[in-house]
Amino acid sequence: MSKKVRVRFAPSPTGPLHMGGVRTALYNYLFAKANNGDFILRIEDTDQTRYVPGAEEYISEALKWCGIIPVESPWIGGQYGPYRQSDRKSMYRAYADQLLESGHAYYAFDTPEELNEMRERMKAAGVAAPQYNAITRSTMKNSVSLSEDEVAKRLELGEPYVIRVKIPRNEEIKLKDEIRGWVVVHSANIDDKVLFKSDGMPTYHLANIVDDYLMKITHVIRGEEWLPSAPLHVLLYRFFGWDEPSFAHLPLILKPDGNGKLSKRDGDRLGFPVFPLQWKDPKTGEVSSGYREKGYYPEAFINALAFLGWNPGTEKELFTLEELCEAFTLERVGKAGAKYDADKTKWFNQQYLRGKTNGSLVREFTEILKGENIDDKGVDLKQVVGLMKERATFVSDMLEGRYLFEKPATYDEKTIKKKWKEQSAEITTNLIFELDKIEDFTSDNIERSFKAFLDTKSLGFGAVLPIYRVFVTGLGMGPSMFAISALIGKAETITRLETGLNAMNGR
Ligand code: GLU
């Protein structure tokens, strides 16, 4: 029987979750669901110096908003807990000891000054990137270079030390990445990383491997930036004598212009959020915008994210989370970085907005009207959202239709300049007369009368409609004027046309 698939998302609470992080969580979640597996969340907070208050809560809320719900987490619990590394602190030392005993790790007593000296020495000797490794190890103060007695003495005196992994000098490390295929790295390119720090905490590398093992993780799916660490992780699995999980390193999300990784600065520069939710930096008070607060639907955000690195191999673009769960495979994740396209994310939002029922749009729009202190004056909001929906990317775009509740305060000057002609006053007066004759003031009836009016007077749309629109709405463009007029009613339509006429007379 094959093992139950278990994957994890393992963020460090060092700030808000970047959309790249959300995508990693999403792909893990989809992979779990597609394989009847478990998706778990683990908080990797071994580096206490980088801990940012509020970041954990942010991660939890962001995933909840996206519908990416783990089956085990620090907040839900589970049989492999605790799920926060600082709460597992006492577990790691035994594993470091195991490596010390098997000779795959050693104590190192070097002070920061001594480490610096070594680097300077190596640089002077022409080594561009000096490392603590099989070559320099013997020149440093550690349990490989020092005598057993010396080591015992130092330990007894309580001298601070770290535990480093002993990377073999000359070995090819091969690992199979599910997305990239075989990756081969020579051990000479890996340094003797610290596994256990002098503060009694494991480093990321040790904690990550131990936890993946103890939590029975079968597939490690994470960002490409972790690929350089993967050979070390493979070695650690071997040193422990554990089966290694499968690895899949996801392509980067790239800036829309240029080649680098998408950063917060690109978002600020080009005007889109890079975070799922708004974030206020607890230290500086700086606020970074979020997709949620900008009015994006989580379905749209998730759909857009899914396509940044994966594609279904068909033309279909709109996928609910459930559909993504069914369609997702790692085989269809590409190696190349995916350029972020902010307009495409907007397009997804527009599609989801169009798919909403008018009832649910009314609920959202009502909140927005309240926030803007706009009284709907009893206008039928179902019809309003029905009318505005085709032109909106966000529900807040429907505020463009505030003329449905309020008289226009100004007129679009461009329209006036272009369309107000000598005969316009007379045409508008006649139009008022025609509109006033309509008994049942419905959109269809208004349209019919309007067209008949154009016919009898031998006028084109362009001579009448723009002025009609600008007097009633204040704007140069918008949805059907017949529908707008029907919504605000005959009396209001006529009053606005008359107000427009008077305003032009006064010019
Ligand atoms: N804690 C790491 C991070 O912040 C996790 C990397 C991994 O998934 O192994 O991304």
Short mmCIF file of N, CA and C and ligand atoms in Angstrom, two decimals, residues 8-12 14 24 42 44 85 204 208 212 220-223 225-226 233, ligand 1:
data_model
loop_
_atom_site.label_atom_id
_atom_site.label_comp_id
_atom_site.label_asym_id
_atom_site.label_seq_id
_atom_site.Cartn_x
_atom_site.Cartn_y
_atom_site.Cartn_z
N ARG A 8 3.06 19.95 3.40
CA ARG A 8 2.98 21.03 4.38
C ARG A 8 3.33 22.35 3.75
N PHE A 9 2.72 23.39 4.34
CA PHE A 9 3.14 24.75 4.03
C PHE A 9 3.83 25.21 5.31
N ALA A 10 5.05 25.72 5.16
CA ALA A 10 5.87 25.97 6.36
C ALA A 10 6.41 27.39 6.41
N PRO A 11 5.54 28.38 6.51
CA PRO A 11 6.02 29.76 6.48
C PRO A 11 6.73 30.17 7.77
N SER A 12 7.60 31.15 7.64
CA SER A 12 8.22 31.76 8.81
C SER A 12 7.48 33.05 9.10
N THR A 14 7.77 36.11 9.59
CA THR A 14 8.70 37.25 9.54
C THR A 14 8.05 38.47 8.91
N THR A 24 2.42 29.01 -3.04
CA THR A 24 3.02 27.77 -2.54
C THR A 24 2.00 27.00 -1.68
N ARG A 42 2.68 24.40 9.16
CA ARG A 42 3.66 24.42 10.25
C ARG A 42 4.31 25.80 10.29
N GLU A 44 7.40 27.99 11.08
CA GLU A 44 8.84 27.82 11.27
C GLU A 44 9.43 29.10 11.86
N GLN A 85 7.41 25.56 15.56
CA GLN A 85 8.73 25.02 15.91
C GLN A 85 9.21 25.49 17.28
N TYR A 204 16.90 26.44 10.71
CA TYR A 204 15.86 26.02 9.76
C TYR A 204 16.14 24.63 9.22
N ASN A 208 13.55 21.75 9.97
CA ASN A 208 12.72 21.47 8.81
C ASN A 208 12.75 19.97 8.47
N ASP A 212 9.67 17.44 9.06
CA ASP A 212 9.08 16.76 7.89
C ASP A 212 9.08 15.25 8.13
N VAL A 220 7.68 17.51 -0.52
CA VAL A 220 8.06 18.86 -0.14
C VAL A 220 7.88 19.75 -1.37
N ILE A 221 6.86 20.60 -1.32
CA ILE A 221 6.57 21.49 -2.45
C ILE A 221 6.80 22.91 -1.94
N ARG A 222 7.79 23.58 -2.51
CA ARG A 222 8.14 24.91 -1.99
C ARG A 222 8.77 25.74 -3.09
N GLY A 223 9.07 26.99 -2.76
CA GLY A 223 9.59 27.92 -3.76
C GLY A 223 10.98 27.56 -4.23
N GLU A 225 13.51 29.25 -4.39
CA GLU A 225 14.63 29.79 -3.60
C GLU A 225 15.17 28.76 -2.62
N TRP A 226 14.45 27.66 -2.42
CA TRP A 226 14.93 26.61 -1.51
C TRP A 226 15.68 25.50 -2.22
N HIS A 233 19.59 18.98 2.46
CA HIS A 233 18.48 18.26 3.08
C HIS A 233 18.53 16.78 2.74
N1 GLU B 1 10.30 28.28 6.50
C1 GLU B 1 10.63 28.22 5.12
C2 GLU B 1 10.03 29.44 4.46
O1 GLU B 1 9.83 30.41 5.12
C3 GLU B 1 10.08 26.94 4.54
C4 GLU B 1 10.86 26.40 3.40
C5 GLU B 1 10.41 24.97 3.11
O2 GLU B 1 9.25 24.80 2.72
O3 GLU B 1 11.18 24.07 3.36
O4 GLU B 1 9.74 29.51 3.30
#
